[in-house]
GROMACS .gro file of C-alpha atoms in nm:
model
   53
    1LYS     CA    1   0.670  -1.938   0.318
    2LEU     CA    2   0.920  -1.664   0.389
    3GLU     CA    3   1.281  -1.753   0.326
    4GLY     CA    4   1.533  -1.692   0.600
    5GLY     CA    5   1.703  -1.835   0.903
    6GLU     CA    6   1.534  -2.010   1.189
    7THR     CA    7   1.364  -1.785   1.443
    8LEU     CA    8   1.147  -1.834   1.746
    9LEU     CA    9   0.952  -1.517   1.670
   10PRO     CA   10   0.653  -1.523   1.433
   11ARG     CA   11   0.697  -1.339   1.107
   12LEU     CA   12   0.432  -1.081   1.044
   13VAL     CA   13   0.349  -0.942   0.703
   14THR     CA   14   0.156  -0.619   0.673
   15ALA     CA   15  -0.021  -0.486   0.365
   16SER     CA   16  -0.122  -0.128   0.295
   17PHE     CA   17  -0.297  -0.034  -0.028
   18GLY     CA   18  -0.381   0.291  -0.201
   19VAL     CA   19  -0.668   0.248  -0.446
   20THR     CA   20  -0.784   0.499  -0.702
   21GLU     CA   21  -0.961   0.513  -1.036
   22TYR     CA   22  -0.922   0.699  -1.363
   23ARG     CA   23  -1.044   1.059  -1.358
   24ASP     CA   24  -1.091   1.280  -1.663
   25GLY     CA   25  -0.756   1.426  -1.762
   26ASP     CA   26  -0.548   1.170  -1.571
   27THR     CA   27  -0.220   1.046  -1.709
   28PRO     CA   28  -0.063   0.713  -1.616
   29ASP     CA   29   0.183   0.905  -1.397
   30SER     CA   30  -0.090   1.100  -1.215
   31ILE     CA   31  -0.284   0.780  -1.140
   32LEU     CA   32   0.026   0.607  -1.003
   33LYS     CA   33   0.122   0.910  -0.793
   34ARG     CA   34  -0.227   0.932  -0.641
   35ALA     CA   35  -0.228   0.559  -0.561
   36ASP     CA   36   0.122   0.589  -0.412
   37ASP     CA   37   0.021   0.888  -0.198
   38LEU     CA   38  -0.284   0.695  -0.075
   39MET     CA   39  -0.071   0.392   0.011
   40TYR     CA   40   0.158   0.607   0.227
   41GLU     CA   41  -0.152   0.759   0.390
   42ALA     CA   42  -0.263   0.406   0.480
   43LYS     CA   43   0.079   0.338   0.633
   44ARG     CA   44   0.067   0.661   0.836
   45LYS     CA   45  -0.277   0.564   0.966
   46GLY     CA   46  -0.145   0.241   1.113
   47LYS     CA   47  -0.084  -0.004   0.827
   48ASN     CA   48  -0.289  -0.309   0.731
   49GLN     CA   49  -0.561  -0.112   0.558
   50VAL     CA   50  -0.688   0.016   0.226
   51VAL     CA   51  -0.730   0.387   0.155
   52TRP     CA   52  -0.948   0.484  -0.142
   53GLY     CA   53  -0.930   0.819  -0.312
   0.00000   0.00000   0.00000
């Protein structure tokens, strides 16, 4: 349940995910940056999807 005031309009929740895996030489920061970049790619492509890279 989403908290908030009463509304007649339905509340929609979207989810975009960027998924990656460890590659030789990766650091925690490089993995997070790649996943973050992929998430924003998913959003640019129309939201509600998973982009793997």
